[in-house]
Amino acid sequence: MFIGHFALGLAAKRAVPGVSLALLFAAAQLADLLWPIFLAIGLEQVRIDPGNTAFTPFDFVRYPYSHSLALLIVWGLVFGWIAAARRWHVFAVVFTLVVSHWVLDYVTHRPDMPLYPGGPKVGLGLWNSVPATLAVEVPLYLAGLWIYLRATRPRDAIGRWSFGLLAATLLLTYVGNFAGPPPPSVTAVWIVGIAGSVIFLAWAWWADRHRDAI
Ligand SMILES: [Zn+2]
């Protein structure tokens, strides 16, 4: 899943209006922030295999540290503790977002999502159908956007346009992910993964700073 994770980050703004959207995105996407780093250092493996599922050209050979349920619970506790600074409701939201990544990926991936490193792998395989994936993920994203837009208002033109552009760019990136050509190499996957994460998080931080919680 891709924009579904961002959808939950957007929706969470309503629960913790004082927390930057960038932090909420980072929590919902933590698994996919760690993944390209772990690929780069050789801790995890992916194979480019067009047709692996209808939706993605990736064969997720091994990603127990970024994408197992057990490790995401650990990352959720660590990231929640760091991000919350003893505000317990913030901790609860951040922890839930981090673990939600596993739940959403469990729905979309074929059975390649480990419960724990070396443990059984599960997945419902929504990605075997592009229409079914879009039918789940796009409404989820629109619902997240709607909740965020109702929970905040633009303070200035930047708050309006930078956020609108970010929301549109996320959607276009998502479409490009399955409609575009497969990446040329695994090196390209982790470079684009790390660079894309930095850009989207910085952009979310900037746009969100120009909006006020209602
Ligand atoms: Zn993921």
Coordinates of N, CA and C and ligand atoms in Angstrom, one line a residue:
M1 N 0.8 -1.2 0.0 CA 0.0 0.0 0.0 C 0.9 1.2 0.0
F2 N 0.4 2.3 -0.6 CA 1.2 3.5 -0.6 C 0.3 4.7 -0.1
I3 N -0.6 5.2 -0.8 CA -1.4 6.4 -0.3 C -2.3 6.0 0.8
G4 N -2.6 4.7 1.0 CA -3.4 4.4 2.2 C -2.7 4.7 3.5
H5 N -1.4 4.6 3.5 CA -0.6 4.9 4.7 C -0.7 6.4 4.9
F6 N -0.6 7.2 3.9 CA -0.7 8.7 4.0 C -2.1 9.0 4.5
A7 N -3.1 8.3 4.0 CA -4.5 8.6 4.4 C -4.6 8.5 5.9
L8 N -4.0 7.5 6.5 CA -4.1 7.4 8.0 C -3.3 8.5 8.7
G9 N -2.2 8.9 8.1 CA -1.4 10.0 8.7 C -2.3 11.3 8.6
L10 N -2.9 11.5 7.5 CA -3.8 12.7 7.4 C -4.9 12.7 8.4
A11 N -5.6 11.5 8.5 CA -6.7 11.4 9.4 C -6.3 11.6 10.9
A12 N -5.1 11.2 11.2 CA -4.6 11.3 12.6 C -4.5 12.7 13.1
K13 N -4.3 13.6 12.1 CA -4.2 15.0 12.5 C -5.3 15.5 13.4
R14 N -6.5 14.9 13.1 CA -7.7 15.3 13.9 C -7.5 14.9 15.4
A15 N -6.9 13.8 15.6 CA -6.7 13.2 17.0 C -5.6 14.0 17.7
V16 N -4.6 14.4 17.0 CA -3.5 15.1 17.6 C -3.1 16.4 16.8
P17 N -4.0 17.4 16.9 CA -3.9 18.6 16.0 C -2.5 19.3 16.3
G18 N -1.9 19.2 17.4 CA -0.7 19.9 17.7 C 0.5 19.2 17.1
V19 N 0.4 18.1 16.5 CA 1.5 17.3 16.0 C 1.6 17.6 14.5
S20 N 2.9 17.8 14.0 CA 3.1 18.1 12.6 C 2.7 16.9 11.8
L21 N 2.1 17.2 10.6 CA 1.7 16.2 9.7 C 2.9 15.3 9.2
A22 N 4.1 16.0 9.2 CA 5.3 15.3 8.8 C 5.6 14.1 9.8
L23 N 5.4 14.3 11.1 CA 5.6 13.3 12.0 C 4.6 12.2 11.9
L24 N 3.3 12.5 11.6 CA 2.3 11.5 11.4 C 2.5 10.7 10.2
F25 N 3.0 11.4 9.1 CA 3.4 10.6 7.9 C 4.6 9.7 8.2
A26 N 5.5 10.2 8.9 CA 6.7 9.4 9.2 C 6.3 8.1 10.0
A27 N 5.3 8.3 10.9 CA 4.9 7.1 11.7 C 4.2 6.1 10.8
A28 N 3.2 6.6 10.0 CA 2.5 5.7 9.2 C 3.4 5.0 8.1
Q29 N 4.4 5.7 7.7 CA 5.3 5.2 6.7 C 6.7 4.7 7.3
L30 N 6.8 4.6 8.6 CA 8.1 4.2 9.2 C 8.6 2.9 8.5
A31 N 7.8 1.9 8.3 CA 8.3 0.7 7.7 C 8.9 1.0 6.3
D32 N 8.3 1.9 5.5 CA 8.8 2.2 4.2 C 9.9 3.2 4.2
L33 N 10.2 3.9 5.4 CA 11.3 4.7 5.6 C 12.6 3.9 5.9
L34 N 12.3 2.8 6.7 CA 13.4 1.9 7.1 C 13.8 1.0 5.9
W35 N 12.8 0.6 5.2 CA 13.1 -0.4 4.1 C 14.2 0.0 3.1
P36 N 14.1 1.2 2.5 CA 15.2 1.5 1.6 C 16.6 1.6 2.3
I37 N 16.6 2.0 3.5 CA 17.9 2.0 4.2 C 18.4 0.6 4.4
F38 N 17.5 -0.3 4.8 CA 17.9 -1.7 5.1 C 18.3 -2.4 3.8
L39 N 17.7 -2.0 2.7 CA 18.1 -2.5 1.3 C 19.5 -2.0 1.0
A40 N 19.7 -0.7 1.3 CA 21.0 -0.1 0.9 C 22.2 -0.8 1.7
I41 N 21.9 -1.2 2.9 CA 23.0 -1.8 3.7 C 23.0 -3.3 3.6
G42 N 22.1 -3.8 2.8 CA 22.1 -5.3 2.5 C 21.4 -6.1 3.6
L43 N 20.7 -5.5 4.5 CA 20.0 -6.2 5.6 C 18.7 -6.9 5.1
E44 N 18.1 -6.3 4.1 CA 16.9 -6.8 3.5 C 17.1 -6.9 2.0
Q45 N 16.2 -7.8 1.4 CA 16.4 -8.0 -0.1 C 15.0 -7.8 -0.8
V46 N 15.1 -7.3 -2.0 CA 14.0 -7.2 -2.9 C 14.5 -7.6 -4.3
R47 N 13.5 -8.2 -5.1 CA 13.9 -8.5 -6.5 C 12.9 -7.8 -7.4
I48 N 13.4 -7.3 -8.5 CA 12.4 -6.6 -9.4 C 11.9 -7.7 -10.3
D49 N 10.6 -7.9 -10.3 CA 10.0 -9.1 -10.9 C 8.6 -8.7 -11.5
P50 N 8.7 -8.0 -12.7 CA 7.4 -7.4 -13.2 C 6.3 -8.6 -13.3
G51 N 5.1 -8.2 -12.8 CA 4.1 -9.2 -12.8 C 4.0 -10.1 -11.5
N52 N 4.9 -9.8 -10.5 CA 4.8 -10.5 -9.3 C 3.4 -10.5 -8.7
T53 N 2.9 -9.2 -8.6 CA 1.5 -9.1 -8.4 C 1.1 -8.1 -9.5
A54 N -0.2 -8.0 -9.8 CA -0.7 -7.1 -10.9 C -0.3 -5.6 -10.6
F55 N -0.1 -5.3 -9.3 CA 0.0 -3.9 -8.9 C 1.5 -3.5 -8.8
T56 N 2.4 -4.4 -8.4 CA 3.8 -4.0 -8.1 C 4.7 -5.0 -8.8
P57 N 5.9 -4.5 -9.2 CA 6.9 -5.4 -9.8 C 7.9 -5.9 -8.8
F58 N 7.5 -5.8 -7.5 CA 8.5 -6.2 -6.5 C 8.2 -7.6 -6.0
D59 N 9.3 -8.3 -5.8 CA 9.3 -9.6 -5.1 C 10.0 -9.3 -3.7
F60 N 9.2 -9.2 -2.7 CA 9.8 -8.8 -1.4 C 10.4 -10.1 -0.7
V61 N 11.7 -10.3 -1.1 CA 12.3 -11.6 -0.7 C 12.5 -11.7 0.8
R62 N 13.0 -10.6 1.4 CA 13.2 -10.6 2.9 C 13.1 -9.2 3.4
Y63 N 12.2 -8.9 4.3 CA 12.2 -7.6 5.0 C 11.6 -7.8 6.4
P64 N 12.3 -8.6 7.2 CA 11.8 -8.9 8.5 C 12.0 -7.7 9.5
Y65 N 13.0 -6.9 9.2 CA 13.3 -5.8 10.2 C 12.4 -4.6 10.0
S66 N 12.0 -4.3 8.7 CA 11.2 -3.2 8.4 C 9.7 -3.6 8.4
H67 N 9.4 -4.8 8.1 CA 8.0 -5.1 7.7 C 7.4 -6.3 8.5
S68 N 8.1 -6.8 9.6 CA 7.4 -7.9 10.3 C 6.5 -7.2 11.4
L69 N 5.4 -7.9 11.8 CA 4.5 -7.4 12.8 C 5.3 -7.1 14.1
A70 N 6.1 -8.1 14.5 CA 6.8 -8.0 15.8 C 7.7 -6.8 15.8
L71 N 8.5 -6.6 14.7 CA 9.4 -5.5 14.7 C 8.7 -4.1 14.6
L72 N 7.6 -4.1 13.9 CA 6.8 -2.9 13.8 C 6.2 -2.5 15.2
I73 N 5.9 -3.5 16.0 CA 5.4 -3.1 17.3 C 6.6 -2.5 18.1
V74 N 7.8 -3.1 18.0 CA 9.0 -2.5 18.6 C 9.3 -1.1 18.1
W75 N 9.3 -1.0 16.8 CA 9.5 0.4 16.2 C 8.5 1.4 16.7
G76 N 7.2 0.9 16.8 CA 6.1 1.8 17.2 C 6.4 2.2 18.7
L77 N 6.8 1.3 19.5 CA 7.1 1.7 20.9 C 8.3 2.7 21.0
V78 N 9.3 2.5 20.2 CA 10.5 3.3 20.2 C 10.1 4.7 19.6
F79 N 9.5 4.7 18.4 CA 9.2 6.0 17.7 C 8.2 6.8 18.5
G80 N 7.2 6.0 19.0 CA 6.2 6.7 19.8 C 6.8 7.4 21.1
W81 N 7.7 6.6 21.7 CA 8.3 7.2 22.9 C 9.1 8.4 22.6
I82 N 9.9 8.4 21.5 CA 10.7 9.5 21.2 C 9.8 10.7 20.8
A83 N 8.8 10.4 19.9 CA 8.0 11.5 19.4 C 7.1 12.1 20.4
A84 N 6.6 11.4 21.4 CA 5.5 11.8 22.2 C 6.0 12.7 23.4
A85 N 7.2 12.5 23.8 CA 7.7 13.3 25.0 C 6.7 13.3 26.1
R86 N 6.3 12.1 26.5 CA 5.3 11.8 27.6 C 3.9 12.4 27.4
R87 N 3.6 12.8 26.2 CA 2.2 13.0 26.0 C 1.5 11.7 25.6
W88 N 0.8 11.1 26.4 CA 0.4 9.7 26.2 C -0.6 9.5 25.0
H89 N -1.4 10.5 24.8 CA -2.3 10.3 23.7 C -1.5 10.4 22.4
V90 N -0.5 11.3 22.3 CA 0.4 11.3 21.1 C 1.1 10.0 21.0
F91 N 1.6 9.4 22.1 CA 2.2 8.1 22.0 C 1.3 7.1 21.4
A92 N 0.0 7.1 21.9 CA -0.9 6.1 21.4 C -1.2 6.2 19.9
V93 N -1.3 7.5 19.5 CA -1.6 7.7 18.0 C -0.4 7.3 17.2
V94 N 0.8 7.7 17.6 CA 2.0 7.4 16.8 C 2.3 5.9 16.8
F95 N 2.1 5.2 17.9 CA 2.3 3.8 18.0 C 1.3 3.1 17.0
T96 N 0.0 3.5 17.1 CA -1.0 2.9 16.3 C -0.7 3.1 14.8
L97 N -0.2 4.3 14.4 CA 0.1 4.6 13.0 C 1.2 3.6 12.5
V98 N 2.3 3.5 13.4 CA 3.4 2.6 13.0 C 2.9 1.2 12.7
V99 N 2.1 0.7 13.6 CA 1.7 -0.7 13.5 C 0.6 -0.8 12.4
S100 N -0.1 0.2 12.1 CA -1.2 0.2 11.1 C -0.5 -0.1 9.7
H101 N 0.8 0.3 9.6 CA 1.4 0.0 8.3 C 1.4 -1.5 8.0
W102 N 1.7 -2.3 9.0 CA 1.7 -3.8 8.8 C 0.3 -4.2 8.4
V103 N -0.8 -3.7 9.1 CA -2.1 -4.2 8.8 C -2.5 -3.8 7.4
L104 N -2.2 -2.6 6.9 CA -2.6 -2.2 5.6 C -1.8 -3.0 4.5
D105 N -0.5 -3.2 4.8 CA 0.3 -4.0 3.9 C -0.1 -5.5 3.9
Y106 N -0.6 -6.0 5.0 CA -1.1 -7.4 5.1 C -2.3 -7.5 4.2
V107 N -3.1 -6.5 4.1 CA -4.3 -6.6 3.2 C -3.8 -6.6 1.7
T108 N -2.8 -5.8 1.4 CA -2.5 -5.6 0.0 C -1.4 -6.6 -0.5
H109 N -0.4 -7.0 0.3 CA 0.7 -7.8 -0.2 C 0.2 -9.3 -0.4
R110 N 0.9 -10.0 -1.3 CA 0.7 -11.5 -1.3 C 1.3 -12.0 0.0
P111 N 1.2 -13.3 0.3 CA 1.7 -13.7 1.7 C 3.2 -13.6 1.8
D112 N 3.7 -12.4 1.9 CA 5.2 -12.1 2.1 C 5.4 -11.3 3.3
M113 N 4.4 -11.0 4.1 CA 4.5 -10.2 5.3 C 4.8 -11.0 6.5
P114 N 6.1 -11.0 7.1 CA 6.4 -11.9 8.2 C 5.7 -11.4 9.5
L115 N 5.3 -12.4 10.3 CA 4.8 -12.1 11.6 C 5.9 -11.7 12.6
Y116 N 7.1 -12.3 12.4 CA 8.3 -12.0 13.1 C 9.4 -12.5 12.3
P117 N 10.7 -12.0 12.5 CA 11.8 -12.5 11.7 C 11.9 -14.0 11.7
G118 N 11.9 -14.6 10.6 CA 12.0 -16.1 10.5 C 10.6 -16.8 10.6
G119 N 9.6 -16.0 10.9 CA 8.3 -16.6 11.2 C 7.4 -16.8 10.0
P120 N 6.2 -17.2 10.1 CA 5.3 -17.4 9.0 C 5.0 -16.1 8.3
K121 N 4.7 -16.2 7.0 CA 4.4 -15.0 6.2 C 3.0 -15.0 5.8
V122 N 2.3 -13.9 5.8 CA 0.9 -13.8 5.5 C 0.6 -12.6 4.6
G123 N -0.5 -12.6 4.0 CA -1.0 -11.4 3.2 C -2.2 -11.8 2.4
L124 N -3.1 -10.9 2.3 CA -4.4 -11.2 1.6 C -4.3 -11.0 0.1
G125 N -3.3 -10.3 -0.4 CA -3.1 -10.2 -1.9 C -4.0 -9.3 -2.6
L126 N -4.5 -8.3 -2.0 CA -5.3 -7.3 -2.8 C -4.6 -6.8 -4.1
W127 N -3.3 -6.8 -4.0 CA -2.5 -6.3 -5.2 C -2.6 -7.2 -6.4
N128 N -3.2 -8.4 -6.2 CA -3.4 -9.2 -7.4 C -4.4 -8.6 -8.4
S129 N -5.1 -7.6 -7.9 CA -6.1 -6.9 -8.8 C -5.9 -5.4 -8.7
V130 N -5.6 -4.8 -9.8 CA -5.4 -3.3 -9.8 C -6.7 -2.6 -9.5
P131 N -7.9 -3.0 -10.2 CA -9.1 -2.3 -9.8 C -9.5 -2.5 -8.4
A132 N -9.3 -3.6 -7.8 CA -9.7 -3.8 -6.4 C -8.8 -3.0 -5.5
T133 N -7.5 -2.9 -5.8 CA -6.6 -2.1 -5.1 C -7.0 -0.6 -5.1
L134 N -7.3 -0.1 -6.3 CA -7.7 1.3 -6.4 C -9.0 1.5 -5.7
A135 N -9.9 0.5 -5.7 CA -11.2 0.7 -5.1 C -11.1 0.8 -3.6
V136 N -10.1 0.2 -3.0 CA -9.9 0.3 -1.6 C -9.0 1.6 -1.2
E137 N -7.9 1.8 -2.0 CA -6.9 2.7 -1.5 C -7.3 4.2 -1.9
V138 N -7.9 4.4 -3.0 CA -8.3 5.8 -3.4 C -9.4 6.4 -2.5
P139 N -10.5 5.6 -2.2 CA -11.4 6.2 -1.2 C -10.8 6.4 0.2
L140 N -9.9 5.5 0.6 CA -9.3 5.6 1.8 C -8.5 7.0 1.9
Y141 N -7.8 7.2 0.8 CA -7.0 8.5 0.7 C -7.9 9.7 0.7
L142 N -9.0 9.6 -0.1 CA -9.9 10.8 -0.1 C -10.5 11.0 1.3
A143 N -10.8 10.0 2.0 CA -11.4 10.1 3.3 C -10.4 10.8 4.3
G144 N -9.1 10.3 4.2 CA -8.0 10.9 5.0 C -7.9 12.4 4.7
L145 N -7.9 12.7 3.4 CA -7.8 14.1 3.0 C -8.9 15.0 3.5
W146 N -10.1 14.4 3.4 CA -11.3 15.1 3.9 C -11.2 15.4 5.4
I147 N -10.8 14.4 6.1 CA -10.6 14.6 7.6 C -9.6 15.7 7.9
Y148 N -8.5 15.6 7.2 CA -7.4 16.6 7.4 C -7.9 18.0 7.1
L149 N -8.6 18.1 6.0 CA -9.0 19.4 5.5 C -10.1 20.0 6.4
R150 N -10.8 19.1 7.1 CA -11.8 19.6 8.1 C -11.2 19.9 9.4
A151 N -10.0 19.3 9.7 CA -9.4 19.5 11.0 C -8.4 20.7 11.0
T152 N -8.1 21.2 9.8 CA -7.1 22.4 9.7 C -7.7 23.4 8.7
R153 N -7.2 24.6 8.8 CA -7.5 25.6 7.8 C -6.2 26.3 7.4
P154 N -6.1 26.7 6.1 CA -4.9 27.4 5.7 C -4.7 28.8 6.4
R155 N -3.5 29.0 6.9 CA -3.2 30.3 7.5 C -2.9 31.4 6.4
D156 N -2.4 30.9 5.3 CA -2.0 31.8 4.2 C -2.0 31.0 2.9
A157 N -1.6 31.7 1.8 CA -1.7 31.0 0.5 C -0.8 29.8 0.5
I158 N 0.3 29.8 1.2 CA 1.2 28.6 1.2 C 0.5 27.4 1.8
G159 N -0.3 27.7 2.8 CA -1.0 26.6 3.5 C -2.1 26.0 2.6
R160 N -2.6 26.8 1.7 CA -3.6 26.3 0.7 C -2.9 25.6 -0.4
W161 N -2.0 26.3 -1.1 CA -1.5 25.7 -2.4 C -0.4 24.6 -2.2
S162 N 0.5 24.8 -1.2 CA 1.5 23.8 -1.0 C 0.8 22.5 -0.5
F163 N -0.2 22.6 0.3 CA -0.9 21.4 0.7 C -1.6 20.7 -0.5
G164 N -2.3 21.6 -1.3 CA -3.0 21.0 -2.4 C -2.1 20.3 -3.4
L165 N -0.9 20.9 -3.6 CA 0.0 20.3 -4.5 C 0.6 19.0 -4.0
L166 N 0.9 19.0 -2.7 CA 1.4 17.8 -2.0 C 0.4 16.7 -2.2
A167 N -0.9 17.0 -1.9 CA -2.0 15.9 -2.0 C -2.0 15.4 -3.4
A168 N -1.9 16.3 -4.4 CA -2.0 15.9 -5.8 C -0.8 15.1 -6.2
T169 N 0.4 15.5 -5.7 CA 1.7 14.8 -6.0 C 1.7 13.4 -5.5
L170 N 1.2 13.2 -4.3 CA 1.1 11.9 -3.7 C 0.3 11.0 -4.5
L171 N -0.9 11.5 -5.0 CA -1.8 10.7 -5.8 C -1.1 10.3 -7.2
L172 N -0.4 11.3 -7.8 CA 0.3 11.1 -9.1 C 1.4 10.1 -8.9
T173 N 2.2 10.2 -7.8 CA 3.2 9.2 -7.5 C 2.7 7.8 -7.4
Y174 N 1.6 7.7 -6.7 CA 0.9 6.4 -6.6 C 0.5 5.8 -7.9
V175 N -0.1 6.7 -8.8 CA -0.4 6.2 -10.1 C 0.8 5.8 -10.9
G176 N 1.9 6.6 -10.8 CA 3.1 6.3 -11.5 C 3.7 5.0 -11.0
N177 N 3.5 4.7 -9.7 CA 4.1 3.4 -9.2 C 3.6 2.2 -9.9
F178 N 2.3 2.2 -10.3 CA 1.8 1.0 -10.9 C 1.7 1.1 -12.4
A179 N 1.5 2.4 -12.9 CA 1.3 2.6 -14.3 C 2.6 2.8 -15.1
G180 N 3.7 3.2 -14.3 CA 4.9 3.5 -15.0 C 5.8 2.2 -15.2
P181 N 6.9 2.4 -15.8 CA 7.8 1.2 -16.0 C 8.4 0.8 -14.7
P182 N 8.8 -0.5 -14.5 CA 9.5 -1.0 -13.3 C 10.8 -0.3 -13.1
P183 N 11.3 -0.1 -11.9 CA 12.6 0.6 -11.7 C 13.7 -0.2 -12.3
P184 N 14.8 0.5 -12.8 CA 15.8 -0.2 -13.5 C 16.7 -1.1 -12.6
S185 N 16.8 -0.8 -11.3 CA 17.7 -1.6 -10.5 C 17.2 -1.5 -9.0
V186 N 17.7 -2.4 -8.2 CA 17.4 -2.3 -6.8 C 18.1 -1.0 -6.2
T187 N 19.3 -0.7 -6.7 CA 19.9 0.6 -6.2 C 19.0 1.8 -6.5
A188 N 18.4 1.8 -7.7 CA 17.5 2.9 -8.0 C 16.3 2.9 -7.0
V189 N 15.8 1.7 -6.6 CA 14.7 1.6 -5.7 C 15.0 2.3 -4.3
W190 N 16.2 2.0 -3.8 CA 16.5 2.5 -2.5 C 16.9 4.0 -2.5
I191 N 17.5 4.4 -3.6 CA 17.8 5.8 -3.8 C 16.6 6.7 -3.9
V192 N 15.7 6.2 -4.8 CA 14.4 6.9 -5.0 C 13.6 6.8 -3.7
G193 N 13.6 5.7 -3.0 CA 12.9 5.5 -1.7 C 13.3 6.5 -0.7
I194 N 14.6 6.6 -0.5 CA 15.2 7.5 0.5 C 14.9 9.0 0.1
A195 N 15.2 9.3 -1.1 CA 15.0 10.7 -1.6 C 13.6 11.1 -1.5
G196 N 12.7 10.2 -2.0 CA 11.2 10.5 -2.0 C 10.7 10.7 -0.6
S197 N 11.2 9.9 0.4 CA 10.8 10.1 1.8 C 11.2 11.4 2.3
V198 N 12.4 11.8 2.1 CA 12.9 13.1 2.6 C 12.1 14.3 2.0
I199 N 11.8 14.2 0.7 CA 11.0 15.3 0.0 C 9.6 15.3 0.6
F200 N 8.9 14.2 0.6 CA 7.5 14.2 1.1 C 7.4 14.7 2.6
L201 N 8.4 14.2 3.4 CA 8.3 14.6 4.8 C 8.6 16.1 5.0
A202 N 9.6 16.6 4.3 CA 9.9 18.0 4.3 C 8.7 18.9 3.8
W203 N 8.1 18.4 2.7 CA 7.0 19.1 2.1 C 5.8 19.1 3.1
A204 N 5.5 18.0 3.7 CA 4.4 17.9 4.6 C 4.6 18.8 5.8
W205 N 5.9 18.8 6.3 CA 6.2 19.7 7.5 C 5.9 21.2 7.1
W206 N 6.4 21.6 5.9 CA 6.3 22.9 5.4 C 4.8 23.3 5.2
A207 N 4.1 22.5 4.5 CA 2.7 22.8 4.2 C 1.8 22.8 5.5
D208 N 2.1 21.9 6.4 CA 1.3 21.8 7.6 C 1.6 23.0 8.5
R209 N 2.8 23.5 8.5 CA 3.1 24.7 9.3 C 2.3 25.9 8.9
H210 N 1.9 25.9 7.7 CA 1.1 27.0 7.2 C -0.4 26.8 7.3
R211 N -0.8 25.8 8.1 CA -2.2 25.6 8.4 C -2.4 25.6 9.9
D212 N -3.6 26.0 10.3 CA -3.9 26.0 11.7 C -4.9 24.9 12.0
A213 N -4.8 24.3 13.2 CA -5.8 23.3 13.6 C -7.1 24.1 14.0
I214 N -8.2 23.5 13.6 CA -9.5 24.1 13.9 C -10.0 23.6 15.3
Ligands
ZN1 ZN 5.3 -1.0 3.4

